[in-house]
PDB file of C-alpha atoms in Angstrom:
ATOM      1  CA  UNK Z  20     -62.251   6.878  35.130  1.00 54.00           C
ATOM      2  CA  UNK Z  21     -61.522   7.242  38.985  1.00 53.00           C
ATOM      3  CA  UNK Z  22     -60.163  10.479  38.489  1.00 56.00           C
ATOM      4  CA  UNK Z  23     -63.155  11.850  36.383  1.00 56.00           C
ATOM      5  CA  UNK Z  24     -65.598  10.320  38.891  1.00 57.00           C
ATOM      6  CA  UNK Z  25     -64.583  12.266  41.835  1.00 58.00           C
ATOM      7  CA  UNK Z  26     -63.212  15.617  40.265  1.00 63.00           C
ATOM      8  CA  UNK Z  27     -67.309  16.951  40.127  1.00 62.00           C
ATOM      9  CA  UNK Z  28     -67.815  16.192  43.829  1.00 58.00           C
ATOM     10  CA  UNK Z  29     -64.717  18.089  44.413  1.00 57.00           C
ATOM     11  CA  UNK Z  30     -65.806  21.064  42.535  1.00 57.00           C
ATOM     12  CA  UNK Z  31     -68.998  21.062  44.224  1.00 63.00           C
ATOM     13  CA  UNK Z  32     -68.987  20.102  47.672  1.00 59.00           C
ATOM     14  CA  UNK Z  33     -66.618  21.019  50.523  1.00 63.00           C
ATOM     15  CA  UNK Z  34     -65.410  18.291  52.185  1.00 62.00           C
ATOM     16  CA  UNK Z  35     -62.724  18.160  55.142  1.00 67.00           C
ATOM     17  CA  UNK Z  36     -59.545  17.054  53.874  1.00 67.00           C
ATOM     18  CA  UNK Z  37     -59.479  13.705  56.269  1.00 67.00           C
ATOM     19  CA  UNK Z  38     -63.071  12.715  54.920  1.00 67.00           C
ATOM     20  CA  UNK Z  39     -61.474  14.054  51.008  1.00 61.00           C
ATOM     21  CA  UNK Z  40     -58.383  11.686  51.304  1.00 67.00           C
ATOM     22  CA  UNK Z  41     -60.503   8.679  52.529  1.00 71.00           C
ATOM     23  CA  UNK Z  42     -63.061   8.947  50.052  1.00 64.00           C
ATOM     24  CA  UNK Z  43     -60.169   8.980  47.152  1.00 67.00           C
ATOM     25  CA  UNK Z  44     -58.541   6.005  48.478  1.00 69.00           C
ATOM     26  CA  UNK Z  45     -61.174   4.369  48.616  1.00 65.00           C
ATOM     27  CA  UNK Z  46     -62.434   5.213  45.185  1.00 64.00           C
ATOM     28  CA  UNK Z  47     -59.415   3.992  43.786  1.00 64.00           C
ATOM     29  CA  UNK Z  48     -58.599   1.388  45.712  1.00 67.00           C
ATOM     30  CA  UNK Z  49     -62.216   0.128  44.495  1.00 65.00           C
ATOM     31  CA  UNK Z  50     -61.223   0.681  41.012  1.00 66.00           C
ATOM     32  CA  UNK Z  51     -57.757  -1.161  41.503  1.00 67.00           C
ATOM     33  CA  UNK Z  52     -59.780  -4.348  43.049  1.00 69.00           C
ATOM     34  CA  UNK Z  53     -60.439  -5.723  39.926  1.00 75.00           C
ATOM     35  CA  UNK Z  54     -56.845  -5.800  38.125  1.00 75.00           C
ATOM     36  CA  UNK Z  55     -55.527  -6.844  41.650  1.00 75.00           C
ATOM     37  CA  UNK Z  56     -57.596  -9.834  41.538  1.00 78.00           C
ATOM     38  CA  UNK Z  57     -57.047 -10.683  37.749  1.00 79.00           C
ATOM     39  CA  UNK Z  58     -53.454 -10.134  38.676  1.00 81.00           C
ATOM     40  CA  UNK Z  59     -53.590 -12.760  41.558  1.00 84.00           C
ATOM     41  CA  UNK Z  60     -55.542 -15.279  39.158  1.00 85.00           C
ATOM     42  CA  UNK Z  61     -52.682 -15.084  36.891  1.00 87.00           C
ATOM     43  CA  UNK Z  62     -50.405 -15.376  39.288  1.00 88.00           C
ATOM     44  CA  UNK Z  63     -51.681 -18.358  40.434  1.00 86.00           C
ATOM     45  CA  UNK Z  64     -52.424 -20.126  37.285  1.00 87.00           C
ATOM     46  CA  UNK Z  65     -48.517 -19.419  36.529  1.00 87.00           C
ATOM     47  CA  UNK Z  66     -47.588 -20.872  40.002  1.00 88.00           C
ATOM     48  CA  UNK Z  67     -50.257 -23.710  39.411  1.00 89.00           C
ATOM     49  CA  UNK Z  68     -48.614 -24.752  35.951  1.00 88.00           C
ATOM     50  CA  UNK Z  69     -45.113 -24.316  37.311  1.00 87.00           C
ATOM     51  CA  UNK Z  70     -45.793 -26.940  40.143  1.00 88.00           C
ATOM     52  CA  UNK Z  71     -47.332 -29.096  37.736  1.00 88.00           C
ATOM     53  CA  UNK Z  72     -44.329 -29.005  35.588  1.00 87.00           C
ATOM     54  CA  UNK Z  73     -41.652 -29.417  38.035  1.00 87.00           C
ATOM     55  CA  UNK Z  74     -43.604 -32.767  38.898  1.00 87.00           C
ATOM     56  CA  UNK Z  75     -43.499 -33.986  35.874  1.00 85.00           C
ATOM     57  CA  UNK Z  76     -39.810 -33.303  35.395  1.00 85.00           C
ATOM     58  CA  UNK Z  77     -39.226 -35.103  38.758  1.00 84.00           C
ATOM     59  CA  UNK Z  78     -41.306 -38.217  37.284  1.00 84.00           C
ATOM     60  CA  UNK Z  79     -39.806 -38.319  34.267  1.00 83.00           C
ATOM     61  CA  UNK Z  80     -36.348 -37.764  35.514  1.00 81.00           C
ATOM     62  CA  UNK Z  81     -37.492 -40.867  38.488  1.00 81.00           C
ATOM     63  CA  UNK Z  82     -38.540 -42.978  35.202  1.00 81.00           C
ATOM     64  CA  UNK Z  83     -35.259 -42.445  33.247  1.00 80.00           C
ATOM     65  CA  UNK Z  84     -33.071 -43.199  36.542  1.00 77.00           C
ATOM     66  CA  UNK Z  85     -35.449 -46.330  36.638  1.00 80.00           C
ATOM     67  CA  UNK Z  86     -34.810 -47.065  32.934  1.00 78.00           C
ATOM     68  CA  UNK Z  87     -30.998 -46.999  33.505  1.00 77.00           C
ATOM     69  CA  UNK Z  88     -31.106 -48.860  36.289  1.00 77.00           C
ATOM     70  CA  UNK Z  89     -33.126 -51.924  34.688  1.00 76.00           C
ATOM     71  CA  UNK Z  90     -30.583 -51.438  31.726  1.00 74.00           C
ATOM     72  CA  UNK Z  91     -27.613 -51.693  33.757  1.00 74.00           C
ATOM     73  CA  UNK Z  92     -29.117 -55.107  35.794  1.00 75.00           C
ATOM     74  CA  UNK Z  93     -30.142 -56.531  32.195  1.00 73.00           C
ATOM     75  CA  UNK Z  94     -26.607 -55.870  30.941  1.00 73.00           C
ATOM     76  CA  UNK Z  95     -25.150 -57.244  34.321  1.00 73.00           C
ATOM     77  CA  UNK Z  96     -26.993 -59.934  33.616  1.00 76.00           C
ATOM     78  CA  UNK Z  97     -26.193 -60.534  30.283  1.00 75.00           C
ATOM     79  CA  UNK Z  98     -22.482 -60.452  30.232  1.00 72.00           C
ATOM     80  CA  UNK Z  99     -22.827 -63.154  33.014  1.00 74.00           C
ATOM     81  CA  UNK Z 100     -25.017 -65.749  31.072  1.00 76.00           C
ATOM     82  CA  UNK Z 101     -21.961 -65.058  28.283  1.00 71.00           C
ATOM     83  CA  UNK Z 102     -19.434 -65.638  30.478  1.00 70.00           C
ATOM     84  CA  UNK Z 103     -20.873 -68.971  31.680  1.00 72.00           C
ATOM     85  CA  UNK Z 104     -22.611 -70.252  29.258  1.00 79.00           C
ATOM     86  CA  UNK Z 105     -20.605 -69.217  26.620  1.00 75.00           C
ATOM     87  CA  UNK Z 106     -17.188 -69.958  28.368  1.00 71.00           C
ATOM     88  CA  UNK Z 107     -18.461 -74.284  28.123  1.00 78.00           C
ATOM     89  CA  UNK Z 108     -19.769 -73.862  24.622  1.00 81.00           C
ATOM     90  CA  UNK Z 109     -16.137 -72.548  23.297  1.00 78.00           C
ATOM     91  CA  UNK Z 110     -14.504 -75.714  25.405  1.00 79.00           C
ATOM     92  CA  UNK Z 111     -17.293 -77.963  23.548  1.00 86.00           C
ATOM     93  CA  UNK Z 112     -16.153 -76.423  20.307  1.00 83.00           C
ATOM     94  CA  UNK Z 113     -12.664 -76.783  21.099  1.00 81.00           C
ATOM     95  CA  UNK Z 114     -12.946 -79.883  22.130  1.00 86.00           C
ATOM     96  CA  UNK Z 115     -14.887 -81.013  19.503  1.00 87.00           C
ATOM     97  CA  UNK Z 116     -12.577 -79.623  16.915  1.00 86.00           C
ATOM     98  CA  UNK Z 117      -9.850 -81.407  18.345  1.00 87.00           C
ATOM     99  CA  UNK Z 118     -11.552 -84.903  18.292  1.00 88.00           C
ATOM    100  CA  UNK Z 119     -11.904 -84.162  14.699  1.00 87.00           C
ATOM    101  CA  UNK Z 120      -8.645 -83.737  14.192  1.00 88.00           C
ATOM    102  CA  UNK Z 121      -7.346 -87.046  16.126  1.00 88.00           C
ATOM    103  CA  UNK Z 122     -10.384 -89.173  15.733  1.00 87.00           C
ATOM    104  CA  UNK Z 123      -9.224 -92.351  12.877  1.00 89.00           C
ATOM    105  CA  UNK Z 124     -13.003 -93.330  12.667  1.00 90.00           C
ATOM    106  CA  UNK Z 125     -14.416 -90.960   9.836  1.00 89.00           C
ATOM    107  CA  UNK Z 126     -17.823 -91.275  11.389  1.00 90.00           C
ATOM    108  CA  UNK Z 127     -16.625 -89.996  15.024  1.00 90.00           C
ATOM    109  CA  UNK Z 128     -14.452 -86.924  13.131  1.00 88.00           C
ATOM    110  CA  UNK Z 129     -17.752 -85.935  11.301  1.00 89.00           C
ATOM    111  CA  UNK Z 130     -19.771 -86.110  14.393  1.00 90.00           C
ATOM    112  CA  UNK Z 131     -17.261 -83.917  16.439  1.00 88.00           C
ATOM    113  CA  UNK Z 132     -17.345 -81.486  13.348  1.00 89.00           C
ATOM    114  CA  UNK Z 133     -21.049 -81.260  13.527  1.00 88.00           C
ATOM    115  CA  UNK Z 134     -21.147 -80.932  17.313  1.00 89.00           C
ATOM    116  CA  UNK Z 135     -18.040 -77.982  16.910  1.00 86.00           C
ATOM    117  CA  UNK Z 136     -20.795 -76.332  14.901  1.00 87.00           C
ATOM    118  CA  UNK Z 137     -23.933 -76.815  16.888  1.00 86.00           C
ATOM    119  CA  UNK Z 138     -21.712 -75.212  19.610  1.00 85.00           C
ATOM    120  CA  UNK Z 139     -20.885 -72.148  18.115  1.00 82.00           C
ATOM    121  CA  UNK Z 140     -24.193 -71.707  16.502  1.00 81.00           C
ATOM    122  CA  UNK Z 141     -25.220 -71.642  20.070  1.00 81.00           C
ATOM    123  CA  UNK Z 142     -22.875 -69.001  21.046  1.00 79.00           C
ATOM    124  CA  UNK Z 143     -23.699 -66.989  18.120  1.00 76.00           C
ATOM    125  CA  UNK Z 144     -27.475 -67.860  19.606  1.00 75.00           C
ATOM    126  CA  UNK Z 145     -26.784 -66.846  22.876  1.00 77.00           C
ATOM    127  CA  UNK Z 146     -24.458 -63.389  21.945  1.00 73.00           C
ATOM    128  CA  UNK Z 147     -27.598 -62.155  19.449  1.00 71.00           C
ATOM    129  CA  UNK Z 148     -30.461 -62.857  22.230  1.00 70.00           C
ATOM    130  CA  UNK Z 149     -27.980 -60.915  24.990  1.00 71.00           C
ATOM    131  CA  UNK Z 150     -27.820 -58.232  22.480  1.00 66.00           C
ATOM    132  CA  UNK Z 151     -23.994 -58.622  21.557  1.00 56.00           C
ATOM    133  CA  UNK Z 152     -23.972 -59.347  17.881  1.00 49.00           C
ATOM    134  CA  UNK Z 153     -25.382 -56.736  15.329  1.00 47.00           C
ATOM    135  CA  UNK Z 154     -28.423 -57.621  13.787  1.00 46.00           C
ATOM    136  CA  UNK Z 155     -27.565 -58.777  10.541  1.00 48.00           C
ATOM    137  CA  UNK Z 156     -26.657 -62.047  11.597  1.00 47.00           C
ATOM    138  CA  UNK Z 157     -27.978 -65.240   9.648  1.00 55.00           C
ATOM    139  CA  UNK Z 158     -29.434 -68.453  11.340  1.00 59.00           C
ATOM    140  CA  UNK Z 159     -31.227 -71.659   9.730  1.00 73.00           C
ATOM    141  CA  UNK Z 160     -33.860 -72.347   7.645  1.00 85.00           C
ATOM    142  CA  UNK Z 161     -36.768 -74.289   8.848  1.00 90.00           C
ATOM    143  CA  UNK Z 162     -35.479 -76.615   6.094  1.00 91.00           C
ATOM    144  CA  UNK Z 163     -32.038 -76.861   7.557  1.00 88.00           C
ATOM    145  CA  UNK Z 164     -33.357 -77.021  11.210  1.00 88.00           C
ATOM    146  CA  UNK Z 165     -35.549 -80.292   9.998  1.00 90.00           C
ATOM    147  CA  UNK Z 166     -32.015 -81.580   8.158  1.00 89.00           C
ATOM    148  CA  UNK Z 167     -29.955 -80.933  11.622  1.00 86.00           C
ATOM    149  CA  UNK Z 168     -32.843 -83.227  12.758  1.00 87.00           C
ATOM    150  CA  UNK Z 169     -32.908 -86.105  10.407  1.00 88.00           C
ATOM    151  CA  UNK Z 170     -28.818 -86.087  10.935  1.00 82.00           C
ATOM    152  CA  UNK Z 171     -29.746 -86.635  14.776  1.00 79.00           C
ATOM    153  CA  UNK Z 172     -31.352 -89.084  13.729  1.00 82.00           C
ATOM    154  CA  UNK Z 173     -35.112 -87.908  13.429  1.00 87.00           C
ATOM    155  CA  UNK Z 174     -37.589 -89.142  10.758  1.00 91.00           C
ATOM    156  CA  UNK Z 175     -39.162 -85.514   9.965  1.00 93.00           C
ATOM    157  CA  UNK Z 176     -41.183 -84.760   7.000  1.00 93.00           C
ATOM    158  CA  UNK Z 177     -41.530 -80.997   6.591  1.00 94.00           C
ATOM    159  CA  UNK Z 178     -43.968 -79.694   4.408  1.00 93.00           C
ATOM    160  CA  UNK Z 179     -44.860 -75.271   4.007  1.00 92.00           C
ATOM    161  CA  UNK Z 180     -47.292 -73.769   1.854  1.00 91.00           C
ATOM    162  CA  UNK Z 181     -47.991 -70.239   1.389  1.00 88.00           C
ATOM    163  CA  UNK Z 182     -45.644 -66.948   1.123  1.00 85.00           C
ATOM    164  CA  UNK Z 183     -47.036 -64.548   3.492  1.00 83.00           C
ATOM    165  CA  UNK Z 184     -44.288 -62.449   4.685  1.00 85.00           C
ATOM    166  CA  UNK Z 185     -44.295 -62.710   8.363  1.00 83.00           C
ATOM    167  CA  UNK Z 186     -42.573 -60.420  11.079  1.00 81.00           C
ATOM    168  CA  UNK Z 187     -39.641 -61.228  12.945  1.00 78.00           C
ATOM    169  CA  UNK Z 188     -41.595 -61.950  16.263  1.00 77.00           C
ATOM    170  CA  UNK Z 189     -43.422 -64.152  14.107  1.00 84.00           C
ATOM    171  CA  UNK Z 190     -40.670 -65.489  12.407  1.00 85.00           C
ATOM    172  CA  UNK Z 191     -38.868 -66.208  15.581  1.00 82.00           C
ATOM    173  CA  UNK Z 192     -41.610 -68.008  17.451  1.00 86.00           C
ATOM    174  CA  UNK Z 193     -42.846 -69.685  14.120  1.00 90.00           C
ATOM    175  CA  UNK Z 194     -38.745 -71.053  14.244  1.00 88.00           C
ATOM    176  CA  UNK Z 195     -38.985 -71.908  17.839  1.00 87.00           C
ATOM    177  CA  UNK Z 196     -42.422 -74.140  17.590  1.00 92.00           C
ATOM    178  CA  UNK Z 197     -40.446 -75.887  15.518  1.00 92.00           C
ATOM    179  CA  UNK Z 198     -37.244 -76.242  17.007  1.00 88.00           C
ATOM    180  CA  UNK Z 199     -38.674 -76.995  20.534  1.00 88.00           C
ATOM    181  CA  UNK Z 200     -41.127 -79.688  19.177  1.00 91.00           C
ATOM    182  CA  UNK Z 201     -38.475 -81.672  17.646  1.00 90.00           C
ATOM    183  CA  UNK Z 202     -36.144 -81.081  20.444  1.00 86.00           C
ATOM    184  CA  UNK Z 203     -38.670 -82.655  22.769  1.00 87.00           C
ATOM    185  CA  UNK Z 204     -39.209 -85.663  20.157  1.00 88.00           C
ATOM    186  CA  UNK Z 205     -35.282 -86.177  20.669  1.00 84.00           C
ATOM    187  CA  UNK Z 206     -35.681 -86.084  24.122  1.00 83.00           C
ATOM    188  CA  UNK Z 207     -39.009 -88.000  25.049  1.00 84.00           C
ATOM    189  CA  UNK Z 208     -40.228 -89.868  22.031  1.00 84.00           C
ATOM    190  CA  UNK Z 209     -36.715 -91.013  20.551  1.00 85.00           C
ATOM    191  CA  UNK Z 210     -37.745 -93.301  17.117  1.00 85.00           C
ATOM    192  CA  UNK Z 211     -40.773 -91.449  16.582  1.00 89.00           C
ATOM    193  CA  UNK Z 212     -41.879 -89.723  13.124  1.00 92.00           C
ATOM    194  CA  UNK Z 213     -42.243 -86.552  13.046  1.00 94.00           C
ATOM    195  CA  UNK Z 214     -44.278 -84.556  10.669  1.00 95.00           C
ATOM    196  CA  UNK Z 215     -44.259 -80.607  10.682  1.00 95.00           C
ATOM    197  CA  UNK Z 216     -46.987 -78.598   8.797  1.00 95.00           C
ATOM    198  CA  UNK Z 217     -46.638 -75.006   7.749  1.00 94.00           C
ATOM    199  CA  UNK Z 218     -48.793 -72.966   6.268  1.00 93.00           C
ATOM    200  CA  UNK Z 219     -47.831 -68.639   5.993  1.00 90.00           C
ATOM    201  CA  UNK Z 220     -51.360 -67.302   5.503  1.00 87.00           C
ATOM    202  CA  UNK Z 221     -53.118 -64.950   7.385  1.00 84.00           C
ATOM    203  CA  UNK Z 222     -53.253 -66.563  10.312  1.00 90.00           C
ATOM    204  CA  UNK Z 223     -50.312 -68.275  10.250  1.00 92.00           C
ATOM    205  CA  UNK Z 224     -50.635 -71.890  11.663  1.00 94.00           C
ATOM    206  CA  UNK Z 225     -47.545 -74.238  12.250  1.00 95.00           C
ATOM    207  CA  UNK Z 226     -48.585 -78.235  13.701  1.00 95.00           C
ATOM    208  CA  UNK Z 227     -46.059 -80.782  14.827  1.00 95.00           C
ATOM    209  CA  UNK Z 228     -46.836 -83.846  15.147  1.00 95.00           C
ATOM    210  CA  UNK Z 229     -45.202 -87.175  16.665  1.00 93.00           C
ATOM    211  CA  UNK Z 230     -45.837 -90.426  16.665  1.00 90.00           C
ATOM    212  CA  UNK Z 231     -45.260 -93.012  19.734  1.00 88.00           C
ATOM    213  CA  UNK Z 232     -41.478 -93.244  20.120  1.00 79.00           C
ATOM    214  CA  UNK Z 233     -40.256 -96.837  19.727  1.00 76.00           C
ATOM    215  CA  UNK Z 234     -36.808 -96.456  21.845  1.00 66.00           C
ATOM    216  CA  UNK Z 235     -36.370 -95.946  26.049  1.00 61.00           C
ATOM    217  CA  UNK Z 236     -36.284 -92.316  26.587  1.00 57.00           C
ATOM    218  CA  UNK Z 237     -32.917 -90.863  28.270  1.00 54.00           C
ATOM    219  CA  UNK Z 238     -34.998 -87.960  29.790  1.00 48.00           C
ATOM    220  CA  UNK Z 239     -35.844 -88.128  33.438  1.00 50.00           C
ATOM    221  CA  UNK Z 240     -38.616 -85.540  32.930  1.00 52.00           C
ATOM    222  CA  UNK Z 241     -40.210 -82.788  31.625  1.00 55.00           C
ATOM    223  CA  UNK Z 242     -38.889 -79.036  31.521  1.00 56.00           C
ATOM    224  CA  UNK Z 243     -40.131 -75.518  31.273  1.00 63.00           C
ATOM    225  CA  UNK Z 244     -39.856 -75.212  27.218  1.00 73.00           C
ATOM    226  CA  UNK Z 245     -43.761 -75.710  26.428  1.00 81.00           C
ATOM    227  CA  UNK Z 246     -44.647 -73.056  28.949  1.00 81.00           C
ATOM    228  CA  UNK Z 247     -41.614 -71.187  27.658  1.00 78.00           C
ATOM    229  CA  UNK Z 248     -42.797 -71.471  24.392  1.00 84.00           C
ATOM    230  CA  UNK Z 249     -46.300 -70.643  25.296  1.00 86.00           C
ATOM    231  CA  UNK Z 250     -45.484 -67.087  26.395  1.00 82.00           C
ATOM    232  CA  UNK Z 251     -43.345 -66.749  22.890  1.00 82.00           C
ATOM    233  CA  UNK Z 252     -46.399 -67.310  21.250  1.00 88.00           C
ATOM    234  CA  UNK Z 253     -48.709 -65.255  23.351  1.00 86.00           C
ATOM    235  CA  UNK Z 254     -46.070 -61.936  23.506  1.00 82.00           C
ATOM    236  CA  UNK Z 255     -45.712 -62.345  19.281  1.00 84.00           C
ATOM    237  CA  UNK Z 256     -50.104 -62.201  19.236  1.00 87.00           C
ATOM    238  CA  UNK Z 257     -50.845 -65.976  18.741  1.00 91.00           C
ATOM    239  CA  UNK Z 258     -51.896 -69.158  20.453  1.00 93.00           C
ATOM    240  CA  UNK Z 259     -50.193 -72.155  21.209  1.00 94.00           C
ATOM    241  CA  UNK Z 260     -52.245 -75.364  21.547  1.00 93.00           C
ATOM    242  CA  UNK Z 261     -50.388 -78.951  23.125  1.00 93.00           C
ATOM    243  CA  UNK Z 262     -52.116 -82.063  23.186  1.00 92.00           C
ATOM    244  CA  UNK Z 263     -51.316 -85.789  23.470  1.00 92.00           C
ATOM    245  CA  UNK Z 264     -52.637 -88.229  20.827  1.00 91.00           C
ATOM    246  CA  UNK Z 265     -54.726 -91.569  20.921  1.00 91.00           C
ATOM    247  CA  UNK Z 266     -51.584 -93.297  19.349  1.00 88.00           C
ATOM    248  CA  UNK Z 267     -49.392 -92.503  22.368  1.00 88.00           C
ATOM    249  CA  UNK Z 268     -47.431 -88.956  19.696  1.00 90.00           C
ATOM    250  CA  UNK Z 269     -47.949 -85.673  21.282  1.00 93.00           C
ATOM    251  CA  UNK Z 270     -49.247 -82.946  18.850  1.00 94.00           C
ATOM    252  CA  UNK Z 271     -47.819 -79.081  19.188  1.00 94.00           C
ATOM    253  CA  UNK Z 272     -49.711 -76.442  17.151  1.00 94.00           C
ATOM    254  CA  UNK Z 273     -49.748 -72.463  17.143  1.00 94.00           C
ATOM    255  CA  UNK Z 274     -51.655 -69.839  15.127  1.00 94.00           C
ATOM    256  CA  UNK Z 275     -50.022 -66.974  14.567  1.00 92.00           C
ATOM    257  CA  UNK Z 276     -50.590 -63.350  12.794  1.00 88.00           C
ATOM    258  CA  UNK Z 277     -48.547 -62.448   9.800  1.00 80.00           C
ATOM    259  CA  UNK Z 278     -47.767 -58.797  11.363  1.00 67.00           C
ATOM    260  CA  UNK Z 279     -45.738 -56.534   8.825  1.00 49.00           C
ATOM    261  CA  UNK Z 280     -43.107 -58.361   6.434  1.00 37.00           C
ATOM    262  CA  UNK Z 281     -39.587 -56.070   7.024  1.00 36.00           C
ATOM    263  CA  UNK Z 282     -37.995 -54.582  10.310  1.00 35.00           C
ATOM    264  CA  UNK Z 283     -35.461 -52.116   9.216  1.00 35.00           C
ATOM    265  CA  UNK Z 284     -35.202 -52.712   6.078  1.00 37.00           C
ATOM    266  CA  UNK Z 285     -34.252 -56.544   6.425  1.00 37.00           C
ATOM    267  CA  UNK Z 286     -36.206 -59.376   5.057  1.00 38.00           C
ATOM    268  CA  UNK Z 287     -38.115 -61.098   8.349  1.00 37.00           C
ATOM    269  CA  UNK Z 288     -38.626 -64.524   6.768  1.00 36.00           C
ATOM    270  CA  UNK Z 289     -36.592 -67.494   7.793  1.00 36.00           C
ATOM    271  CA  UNK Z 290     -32.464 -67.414   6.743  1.00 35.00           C
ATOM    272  CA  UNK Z 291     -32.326 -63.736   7.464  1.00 34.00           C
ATOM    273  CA  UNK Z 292     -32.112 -61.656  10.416  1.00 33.00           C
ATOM    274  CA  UNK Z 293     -31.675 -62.392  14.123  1.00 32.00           C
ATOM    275  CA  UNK Z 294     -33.269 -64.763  16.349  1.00 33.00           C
ATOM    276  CA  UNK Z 295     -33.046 -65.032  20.070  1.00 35.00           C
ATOM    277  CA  UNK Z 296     -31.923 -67.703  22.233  1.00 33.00           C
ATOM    278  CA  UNK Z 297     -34.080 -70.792  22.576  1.00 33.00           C
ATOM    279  CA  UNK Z 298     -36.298 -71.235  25.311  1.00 34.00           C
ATOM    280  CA  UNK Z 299     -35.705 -74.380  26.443  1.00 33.00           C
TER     281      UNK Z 299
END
């Protein structure tokens, strides 16, 4: 188009050859502003979008060394809480075992056998919380909890209603209402009744209630396991509610959402699957 514009005025006029060669360059220089400029848009849009992606690279490559990082303190951590705690529950069991081996009272044999097996339910506990165990493994009942109890020598009535299938966070702080509150009766209201309500609809609501305890307490005071067991229930989508009673009991009680019944396959409800360490 350059070309065809100036080839008349060449034809036709006679122009010096300085004033000739200016007047072409400029013409097409002119006509090569445009593409020059679309060129240099491009360029920069390219240069624009690299940047952008080379700082997202960075951040996510700054997020992952973060990740690993966390990961590596966590497992640090974790092999250290096993190595404690877990190095006194195996000397427990042992022990324990071995008391029910020399023990002549029958009574004292079958309460060393039963404390030999609280201990390495603990460490089986402690390995599945840290991670350490594979996820198939089984824990008790709510029915079985509330035996352990009564063989503590707890007066528990348990009664559950409803078959919602609930999902493991559920499950596990549903579990841990329950094993907290009666661990506290043990604790603060030795001699009390107990009575533990369950109901799997949609919400899911779990009460425990106690009665005035009618032996001294051994415990010097109270611990962190309510406000433990407050953020349990808060991170799995429910409330917990506390509250002590005219009668002198205390009264623990959480609603809960059902959330979605399997995980992988494996059935979320109570016998089945695993559960994390206790908060208390």
């Amino acid at each position: 188009m350059t070309v065809a514009s100036i080839t008349p005025v060449l034809l036709t006029e006679t122009i010096p050859i300085g004033p000739l060669l200016l007047a072409t360059a400029f013409a097409f220089g002119l006509a090569a502003a445009p593409t020059a400029l679309g060129a240099l848009l491009t360029t920069r849009k390219e240069l624009t979008q690299s940047l952008y992606e080379t700082r997202r690279a960075r951040a996510a490559e700054l997020e992952a060394q973060e990740t690993s990082a966390r990961a590596a303190e966590r497992a640090r951590i974790a092999r250290e809480i096993h190595d404690a705690v877990g190095h006194h529950a195996t000397l427990i069991a042992v022990e324990s075992a071995a008391l029910a081996a020399t023990a002549p009272d029958p009574a004292v044999r079958e309460t060393a056998l039963r404390l030999r097996a609280l201990a390495k339910e603990s460490l089986s506990e402690m390995r599945a919380a840290l991670g350490l165990l594979n996820s198939d493994t089984t824990y008790p009942s709510l029915q079985e909890l509330v035996d352990r109890a009564r063989v503590a020598g707890v007066s528990v009535t348990l009664s559950e209603t409803g078959d919602t299938p609930l999902s493991p966070a559920v499950s596990r702080a549903l579990f841990r209402v329950v094993q907290e509150s009666l661990t506290n009766v043990t604790k603060h209201s030795p001699g009390a009744t107990v009575t533990v309500t369950v109901d799997r609809a949609s919400p899911v609501r779990v009460t425990v209630v106690n009665g005035p305890g009618d032996l001294p307490s051994p415990a010097d005071g109270g611990g962190a396991g309510l406000h433990g067991l407050s953020e349990r229930v808060r991170l799995a989508g429910g409330t917990l509610t506390t509250s002590y009673r005219a009668d002198g009991g205390f009264s623990v009680s959480a609603v809960l959402p059902p959330g979605k019944s399997k995980v992988d396959g494996q059935d979320s409800t109570f016998g089945g699957g695993a559960r994390d360490a206790a908060t208390a």
